[in-house]
Coordinates of C-alpha atoms in Angstrom, one line a residue:
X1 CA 36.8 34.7 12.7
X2 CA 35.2 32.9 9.5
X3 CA 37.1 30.2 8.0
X4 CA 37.1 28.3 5.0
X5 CA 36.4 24.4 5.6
X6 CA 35.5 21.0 4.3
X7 CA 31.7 20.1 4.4
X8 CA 30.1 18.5 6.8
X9 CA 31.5 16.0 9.5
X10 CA 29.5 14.2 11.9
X11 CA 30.7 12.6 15.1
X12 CA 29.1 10.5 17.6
X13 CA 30.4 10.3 20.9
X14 CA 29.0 8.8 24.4
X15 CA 28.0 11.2 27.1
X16 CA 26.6 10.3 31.0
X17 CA 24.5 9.0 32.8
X18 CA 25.3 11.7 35.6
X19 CA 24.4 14.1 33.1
X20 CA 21.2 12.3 32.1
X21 CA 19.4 11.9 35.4
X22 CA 21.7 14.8 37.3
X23 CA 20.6 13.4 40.8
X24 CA 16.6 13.2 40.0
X25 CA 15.4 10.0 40.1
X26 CA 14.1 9.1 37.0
X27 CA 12.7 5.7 35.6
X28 CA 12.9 3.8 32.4
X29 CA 15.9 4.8 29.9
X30 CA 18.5 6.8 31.0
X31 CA 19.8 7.5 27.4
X32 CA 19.8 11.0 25.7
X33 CA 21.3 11.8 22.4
X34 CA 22.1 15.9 22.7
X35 CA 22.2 17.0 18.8
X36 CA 24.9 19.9 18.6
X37 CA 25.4 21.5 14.8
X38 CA 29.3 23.6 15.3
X39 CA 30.9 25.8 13.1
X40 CA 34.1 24.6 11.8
X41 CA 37.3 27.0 12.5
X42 CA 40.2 25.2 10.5
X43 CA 40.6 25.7 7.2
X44 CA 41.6 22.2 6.0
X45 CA 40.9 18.9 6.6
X46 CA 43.8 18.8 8.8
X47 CA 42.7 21.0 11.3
X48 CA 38.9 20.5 11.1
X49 CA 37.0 21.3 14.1
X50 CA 35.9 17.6 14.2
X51 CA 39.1 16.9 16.1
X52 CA 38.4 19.3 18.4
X53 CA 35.2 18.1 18.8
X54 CA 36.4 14.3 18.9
X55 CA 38.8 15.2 22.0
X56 CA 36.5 16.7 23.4
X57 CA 33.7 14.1 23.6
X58 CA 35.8 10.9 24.5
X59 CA 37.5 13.1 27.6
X60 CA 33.9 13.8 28.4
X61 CA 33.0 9.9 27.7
X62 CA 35.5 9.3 30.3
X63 CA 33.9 9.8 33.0
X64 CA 30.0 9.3 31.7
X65 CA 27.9 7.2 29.9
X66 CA 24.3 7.0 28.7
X67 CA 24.1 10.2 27.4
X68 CA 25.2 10.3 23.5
X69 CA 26.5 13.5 21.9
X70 CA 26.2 13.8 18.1
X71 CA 28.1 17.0 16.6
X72 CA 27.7 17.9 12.7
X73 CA 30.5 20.8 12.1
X74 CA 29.8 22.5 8.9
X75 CA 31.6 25.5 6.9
X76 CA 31.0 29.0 8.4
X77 CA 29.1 29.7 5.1
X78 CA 26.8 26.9 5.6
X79 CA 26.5 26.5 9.4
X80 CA 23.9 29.5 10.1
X81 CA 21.6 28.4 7.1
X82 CA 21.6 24.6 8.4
X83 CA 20.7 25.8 11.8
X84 CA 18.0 27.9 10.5
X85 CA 16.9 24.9 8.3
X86 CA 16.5 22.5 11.0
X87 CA 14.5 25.2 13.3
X88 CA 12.1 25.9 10.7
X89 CA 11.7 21.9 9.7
X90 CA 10.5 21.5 13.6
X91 CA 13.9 19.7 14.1
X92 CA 15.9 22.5 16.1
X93 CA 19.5 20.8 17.7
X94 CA 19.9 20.8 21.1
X95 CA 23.0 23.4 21.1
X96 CA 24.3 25.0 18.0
X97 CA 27.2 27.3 17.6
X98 CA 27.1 29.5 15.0
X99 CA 27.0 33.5 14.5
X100 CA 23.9 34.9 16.0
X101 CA 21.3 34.2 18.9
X102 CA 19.1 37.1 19.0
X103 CA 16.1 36.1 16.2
X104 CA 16.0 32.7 18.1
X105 CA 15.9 34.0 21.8
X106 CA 13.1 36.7 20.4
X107 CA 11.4 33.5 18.9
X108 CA 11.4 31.8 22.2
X109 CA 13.5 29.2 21.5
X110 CA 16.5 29.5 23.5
X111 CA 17.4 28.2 27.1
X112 CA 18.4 31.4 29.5
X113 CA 21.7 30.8 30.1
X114 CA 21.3 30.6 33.7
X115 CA 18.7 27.8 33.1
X116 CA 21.5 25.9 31.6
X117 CA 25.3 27.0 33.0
X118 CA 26.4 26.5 37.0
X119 CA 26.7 29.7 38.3
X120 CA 30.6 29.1 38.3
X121 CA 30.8 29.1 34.9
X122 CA 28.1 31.8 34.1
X123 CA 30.8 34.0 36.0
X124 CA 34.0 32.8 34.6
X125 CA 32.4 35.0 31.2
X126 CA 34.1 38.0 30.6
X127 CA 32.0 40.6 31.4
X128 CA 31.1 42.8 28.0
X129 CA 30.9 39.1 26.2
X130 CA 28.7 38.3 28.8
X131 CA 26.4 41.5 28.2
X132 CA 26.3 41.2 24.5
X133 CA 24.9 37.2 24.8
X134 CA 21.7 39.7 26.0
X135 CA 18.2 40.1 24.1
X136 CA 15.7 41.7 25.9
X137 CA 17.8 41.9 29.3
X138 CA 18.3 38.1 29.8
X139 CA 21.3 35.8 28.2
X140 CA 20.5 33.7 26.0
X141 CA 24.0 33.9 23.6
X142 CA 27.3 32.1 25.7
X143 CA 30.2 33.1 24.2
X144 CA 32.6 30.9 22.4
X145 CA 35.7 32.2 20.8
X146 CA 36.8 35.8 20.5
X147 CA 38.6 37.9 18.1
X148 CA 39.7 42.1 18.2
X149 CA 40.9 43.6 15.5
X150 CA 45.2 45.4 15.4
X151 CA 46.8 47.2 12.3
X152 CA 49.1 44.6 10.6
X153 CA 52.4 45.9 8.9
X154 CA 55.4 44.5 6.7
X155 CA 58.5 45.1 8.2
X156 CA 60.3 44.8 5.7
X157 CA 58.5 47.2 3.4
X158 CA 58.4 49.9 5.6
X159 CA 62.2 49.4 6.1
X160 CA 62.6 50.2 2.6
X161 CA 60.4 52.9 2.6
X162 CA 62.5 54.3 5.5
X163 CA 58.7 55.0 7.8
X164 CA 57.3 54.2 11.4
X165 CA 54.2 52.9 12.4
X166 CA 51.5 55.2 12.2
X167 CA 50.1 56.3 15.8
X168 CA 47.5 58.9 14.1
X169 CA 45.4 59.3 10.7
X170 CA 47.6 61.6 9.1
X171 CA 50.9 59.7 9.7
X172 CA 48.7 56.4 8.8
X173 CA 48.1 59.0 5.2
X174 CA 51.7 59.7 5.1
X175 CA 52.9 56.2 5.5
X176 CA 50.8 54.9 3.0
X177 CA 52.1 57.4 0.5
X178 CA 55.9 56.2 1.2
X179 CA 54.5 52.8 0.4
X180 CA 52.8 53.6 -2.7
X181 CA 56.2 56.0 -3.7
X182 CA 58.3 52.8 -3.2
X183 CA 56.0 50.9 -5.9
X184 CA 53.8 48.9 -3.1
X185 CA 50.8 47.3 -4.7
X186 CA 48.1 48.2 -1.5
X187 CA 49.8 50.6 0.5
X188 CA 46.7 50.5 2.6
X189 CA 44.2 47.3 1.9
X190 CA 40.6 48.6 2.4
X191 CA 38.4 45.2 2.2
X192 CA 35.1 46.5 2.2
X193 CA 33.5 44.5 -0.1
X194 CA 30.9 42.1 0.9
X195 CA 32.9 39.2 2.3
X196 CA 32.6 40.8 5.8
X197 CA 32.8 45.0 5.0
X198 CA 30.4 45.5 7.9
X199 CA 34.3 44.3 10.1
X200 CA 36.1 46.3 8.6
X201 CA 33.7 49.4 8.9
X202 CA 33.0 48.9 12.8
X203 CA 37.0 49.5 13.2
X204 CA 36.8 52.5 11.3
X205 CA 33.5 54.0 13.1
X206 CA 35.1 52.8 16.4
X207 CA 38.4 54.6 15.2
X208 CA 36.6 58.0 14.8
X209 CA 36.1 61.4 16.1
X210 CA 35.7 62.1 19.9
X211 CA 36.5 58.2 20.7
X212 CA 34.1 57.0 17.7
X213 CA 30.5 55.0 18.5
X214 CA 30.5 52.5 16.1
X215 CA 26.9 51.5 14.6
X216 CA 24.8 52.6 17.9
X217 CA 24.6 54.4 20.8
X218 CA 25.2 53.9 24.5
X219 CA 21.5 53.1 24.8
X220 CA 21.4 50.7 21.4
X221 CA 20.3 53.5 19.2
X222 CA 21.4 53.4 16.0
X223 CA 23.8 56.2 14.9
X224 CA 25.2 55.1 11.9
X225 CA 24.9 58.5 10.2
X226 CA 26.2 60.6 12.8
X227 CA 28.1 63.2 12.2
X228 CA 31.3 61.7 13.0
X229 CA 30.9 58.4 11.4
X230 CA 30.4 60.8 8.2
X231 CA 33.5 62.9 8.8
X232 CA 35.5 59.4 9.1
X233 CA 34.5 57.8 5.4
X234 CA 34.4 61.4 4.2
X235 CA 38.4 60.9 5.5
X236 CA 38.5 57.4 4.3
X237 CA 37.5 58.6 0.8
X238 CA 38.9 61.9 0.1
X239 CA 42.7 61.0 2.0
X240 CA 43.0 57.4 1.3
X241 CA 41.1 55.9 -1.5
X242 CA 40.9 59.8 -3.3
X243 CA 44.8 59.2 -3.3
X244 CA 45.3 55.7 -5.3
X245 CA 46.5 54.6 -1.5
X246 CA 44.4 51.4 -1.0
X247 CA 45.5 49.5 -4.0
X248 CA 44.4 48.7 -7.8
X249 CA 41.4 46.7 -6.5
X250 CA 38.6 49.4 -5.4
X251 CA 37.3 48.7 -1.7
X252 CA 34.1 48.0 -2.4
X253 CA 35.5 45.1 -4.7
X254 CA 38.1 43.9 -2.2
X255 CA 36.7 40.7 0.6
X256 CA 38.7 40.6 3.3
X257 CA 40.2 37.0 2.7
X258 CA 41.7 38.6 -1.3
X259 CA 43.3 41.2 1.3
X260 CA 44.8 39.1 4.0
X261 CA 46.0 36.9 1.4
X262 CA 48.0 39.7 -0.8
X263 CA 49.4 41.0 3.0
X264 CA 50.7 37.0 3.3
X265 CA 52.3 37.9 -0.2
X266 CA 53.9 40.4 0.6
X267 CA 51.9 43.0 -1.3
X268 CA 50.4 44.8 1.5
X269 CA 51.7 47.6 3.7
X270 CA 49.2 47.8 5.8
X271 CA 45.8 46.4 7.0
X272 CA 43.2 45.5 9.9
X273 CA 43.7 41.9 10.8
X274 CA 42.6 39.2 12.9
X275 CA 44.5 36.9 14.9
X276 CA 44.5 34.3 12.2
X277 CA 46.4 36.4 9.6
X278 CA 49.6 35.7 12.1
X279 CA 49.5 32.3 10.9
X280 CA 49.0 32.7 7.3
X281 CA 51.4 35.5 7.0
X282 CA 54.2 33.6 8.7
X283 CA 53.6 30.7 6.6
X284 CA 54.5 32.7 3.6
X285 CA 57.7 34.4 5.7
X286 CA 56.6 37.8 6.1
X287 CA 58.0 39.9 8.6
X288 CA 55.1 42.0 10.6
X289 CA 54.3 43.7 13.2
X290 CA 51.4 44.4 15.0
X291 CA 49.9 48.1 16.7
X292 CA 47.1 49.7 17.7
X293 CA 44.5 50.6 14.7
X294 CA 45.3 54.4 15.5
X295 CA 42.2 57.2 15.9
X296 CA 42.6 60.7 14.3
X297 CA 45.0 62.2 16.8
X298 CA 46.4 59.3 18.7
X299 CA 45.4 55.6 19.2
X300 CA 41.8 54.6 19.2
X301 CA 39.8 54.2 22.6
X302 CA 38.4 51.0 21.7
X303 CA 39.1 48.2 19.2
X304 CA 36.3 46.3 17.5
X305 CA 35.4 42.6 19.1
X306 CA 33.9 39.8 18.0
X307 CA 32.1 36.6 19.2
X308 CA 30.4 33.7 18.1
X309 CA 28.1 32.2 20.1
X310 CA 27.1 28.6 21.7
X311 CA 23.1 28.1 22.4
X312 CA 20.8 26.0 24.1
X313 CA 17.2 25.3 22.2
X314 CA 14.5 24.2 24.3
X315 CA 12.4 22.0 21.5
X316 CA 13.4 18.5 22.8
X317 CA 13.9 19.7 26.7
X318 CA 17.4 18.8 27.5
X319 CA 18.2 21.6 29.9
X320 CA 20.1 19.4 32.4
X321 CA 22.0 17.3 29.6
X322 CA 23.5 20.5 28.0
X323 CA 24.1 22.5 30.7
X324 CA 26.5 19.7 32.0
X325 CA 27.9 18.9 29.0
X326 CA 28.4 23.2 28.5
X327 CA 30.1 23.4 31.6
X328 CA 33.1 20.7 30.7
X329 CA 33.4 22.4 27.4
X330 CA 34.0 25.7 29.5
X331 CA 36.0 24.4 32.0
X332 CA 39.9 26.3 31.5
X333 CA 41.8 23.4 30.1
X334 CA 39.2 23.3 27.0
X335 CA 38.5 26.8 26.3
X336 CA 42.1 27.2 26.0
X337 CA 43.0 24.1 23.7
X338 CA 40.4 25.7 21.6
X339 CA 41.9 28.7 22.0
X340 CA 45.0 27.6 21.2
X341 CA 44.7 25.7 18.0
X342 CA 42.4 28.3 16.1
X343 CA 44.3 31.4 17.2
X344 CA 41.4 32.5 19.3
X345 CA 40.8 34.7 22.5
X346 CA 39.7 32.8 25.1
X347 CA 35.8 34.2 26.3
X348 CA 36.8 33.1 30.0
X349 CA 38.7 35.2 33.1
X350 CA 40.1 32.3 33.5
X351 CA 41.9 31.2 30.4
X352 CA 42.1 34.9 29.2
X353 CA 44.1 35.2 32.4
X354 CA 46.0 32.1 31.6
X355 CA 47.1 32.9 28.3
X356 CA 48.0 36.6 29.5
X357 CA 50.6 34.9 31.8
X358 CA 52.0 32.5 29.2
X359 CA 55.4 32.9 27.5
X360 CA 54.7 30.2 25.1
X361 CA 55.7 31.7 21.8
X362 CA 52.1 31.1 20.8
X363 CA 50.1 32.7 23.1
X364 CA 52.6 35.6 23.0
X365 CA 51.5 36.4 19.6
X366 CA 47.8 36.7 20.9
X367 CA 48.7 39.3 23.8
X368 CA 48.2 42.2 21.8
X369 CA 44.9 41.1 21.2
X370 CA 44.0 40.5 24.5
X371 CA 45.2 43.8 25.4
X372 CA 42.5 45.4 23.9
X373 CA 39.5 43.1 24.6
X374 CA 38.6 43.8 27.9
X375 CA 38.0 47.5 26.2
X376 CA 36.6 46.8 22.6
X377 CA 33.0 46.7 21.5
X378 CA 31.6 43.8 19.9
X379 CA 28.4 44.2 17.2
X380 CA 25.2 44.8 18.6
X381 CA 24.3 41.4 18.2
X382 CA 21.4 41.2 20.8
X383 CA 19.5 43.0 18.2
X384 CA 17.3 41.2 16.1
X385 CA 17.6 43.5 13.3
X386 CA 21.4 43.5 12.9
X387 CA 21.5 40.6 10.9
X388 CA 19.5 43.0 8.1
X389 CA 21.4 45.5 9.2
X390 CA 25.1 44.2 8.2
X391 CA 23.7 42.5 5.2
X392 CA 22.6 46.2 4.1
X393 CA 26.5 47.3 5.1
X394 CA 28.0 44.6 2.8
X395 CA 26.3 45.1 0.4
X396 CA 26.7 49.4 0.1
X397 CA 29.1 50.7 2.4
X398 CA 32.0 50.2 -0.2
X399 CA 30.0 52.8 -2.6
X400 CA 30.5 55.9 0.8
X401 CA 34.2 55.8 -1.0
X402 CA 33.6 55.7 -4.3
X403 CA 35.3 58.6 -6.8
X404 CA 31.9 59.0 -7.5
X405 CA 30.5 58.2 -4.0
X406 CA 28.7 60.5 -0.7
X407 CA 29.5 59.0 2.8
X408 CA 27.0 61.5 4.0
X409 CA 24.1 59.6 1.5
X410 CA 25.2 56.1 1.7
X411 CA 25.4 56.3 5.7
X412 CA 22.1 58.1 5.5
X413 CA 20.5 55.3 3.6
X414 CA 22.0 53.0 6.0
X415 CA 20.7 54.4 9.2
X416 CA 16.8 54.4 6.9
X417 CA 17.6 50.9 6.8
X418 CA 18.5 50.2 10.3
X419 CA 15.8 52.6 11.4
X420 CA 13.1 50.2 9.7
X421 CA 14.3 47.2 10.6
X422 CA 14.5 48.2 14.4
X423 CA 11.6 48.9 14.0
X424 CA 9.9 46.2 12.8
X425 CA 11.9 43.8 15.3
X426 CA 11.5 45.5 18.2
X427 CA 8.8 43.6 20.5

């Protein structure tokens, strides 16, 4: 869900009075300023999230005044720094939108969601969003945009390699051989380099033996050297990378955005993707179709999600002024238009139920997605450790399939790692 985009862009829009005083009767000035810091989705100028942003504010300015909104969109590899920033200067935003919630809700700086939201919105959530917007039992992470993972493929080189679309492992193996036979440069494109390795390993974990577990238990445990996870980069290694199948680049050199740009040109059989790649691959005209990721026998029980994350901060006491500005930005219309232009899965019922029901040629496209998110399993963001966690993944997980490489040690060290940062989070 990361894009690439263009600085910084402030906008300042005005806001209500309704929203200000929201029926307690207040003296002196009504006027607020709500400070929100957003992460910006498009990846030009073009498409910025400021528009977004700009729409958004004067059809809330409509119908308000008196309370002023001022949004600063930065790039996704700025936006989570420039939060942090401002909260350790003393000078924390009212809402900010970014990656993670969890150290700030621990830290006590976060608005429950309830203590912001009407309770018609709280419920519009869907549910497993919902639950992982939890630290320590209570939401303090709302969700805003969603994302699951499908196996892309080229049409049109698996027509000239005369195969299928895989539906297990082994045919997934044997596919990626026909590729390879017919001179394709990544038969199978294995980004596990540090761009965002800790995605694509989640899909594989979640892909695994006995229905797979990803990086923790059903309690929040982490697993990640179980013995399953081991047997599936043991797999990865010995039947895919072992084989030259994953291309000249080695995986633990490959970042995801290298990968879906050679699938976009054409040089890629097959590879996990997001819903963004549709876009960039049809600008380039490649034919592609989109399945299941499939398990070792048959397809996958779950699919790997993924959510950003909208948040209140209680430093300047604006409870009433964002939850009523939160609210219009949830309402249908706008969760879909958002939706919409960034190739994103709505987070509500009711504009995931909306889109479902669409034929628009657009929304189409995002169905199979959809299909799979009411079952997939997003990170366990409402730890506080994950952050360390998944900066540990990026940073060694592309050595478990190295020729000279031990899935068994490298998960090993990883679960150390997890272990100790648990532990010294927890609390």
């Amino acid at each position: 869900m990361r894009r690439r985009t263009a600085g910084t862009i402030a906008v300042v829009s005005a806001l209500g009075m309704a929203a200000a005083l929201g029926g307690c009767g207040s003296t002196g000035s009504s006027d607020v300023t709500l400070k929100l810091v957003a992460a910006d989705y498009g990846d030009s100028a073009a498409n910025s999230s400021q528009k977004y942003w700009d729409k958004l504010a004067e059809a809330y300015e409509a119908k308000h005044s008196g309370v002023k909104v001022e949004v600063s969109v930065y790039s996704w590899n700025d936006v989570d720094r420039k939060v942090k920033e401002m909260v350790d200067a003393g000078h924390a935003p009212d809402m900010a939108q970014i990656g993670a919630y969890a150290d700030y809700a621990a830290a006590g700086k976060l608005y429950q969601a309830s203590d912001l939201l009407s309770i018609r919105t709280q419920a519009d959530f869907l549910s497993q969003l919902a639950d992982a917007g939890q630290w320590n039992h209570a939401q303090y992470g709302i969700p805003f945009g969603a994302s699951t993972r499908v196996l892309f493929y080229n049409k049109t080189l698996f027509a000239k390699a005369g195969i299928t679309p895989p539906t297990t492992w082994d045919e997934l193996a044997a596919d990626a051989k026909a590729l390879k036979d017919k001179g394709v440069k990544y038969p199978f494109a294995l980004p596990l380099g540090p761009e965002e390795a800790q995605a694509e390993t989640m899909q594989w974990l979640l892909t695994g033996g006995n229905g797979g577990s990803g990086y923790t238990d059903d309690i929040g445990t982490y697993t990640i050297d179980s013995a399953q996870n081991v047997q599936t980069f043991t797999w990865l290694k010995d039947d895919l990378v072992g084989k030259g199948l994953t291309g000249p680049v080695a995986p633990g050199k490959l970042n995801r955005a290298a990968a879906f740009a050679a699938f976009a040109d054409g040089q890629v059989g097959m590879l996990n993707g997001h819903p963004t790649l549709i876009q960039q691959a049809a600008q380039k005209g490649v034919k592609f179709g989109m399945v299941p990721m499939p398990g070792p026998t048959g397809k996958a029980k779950a699919a790997m999600g993924v959510a950003d994350w909208m948040m209140g901060f209680k430093q300047n006491g604006h409870a009433k002024q964002i939850g009523d500005f939160l609210d219009f930005v949830y309402e249908q219309k706008n969760v879909l238009a958002f939706s919409r232009e960034y190739g994103l899965l709505p987070v509500t019922g009711s504009a995931s139920n909306a889109m479902s029901d669409s034929d628009s040629a657009r929304d189409k496209d995002l169905h199979a997605f959809l299909d799979q998110l009411p079952t997939s399993q997003l990170y366990p963001v409402g730890k506080t450790s994950w952050a360390a966690v998944s900066a540990a993944v990026k940073n060694d997980i592309g050595q478990a399939v190295a020729p000279d490489g031990s899935p068994s040690a490298i998960l090993t060290r990883l679960q150390a790692t997890a272990t100790t940062a648990d532990s010294r989070t927890s609390g």
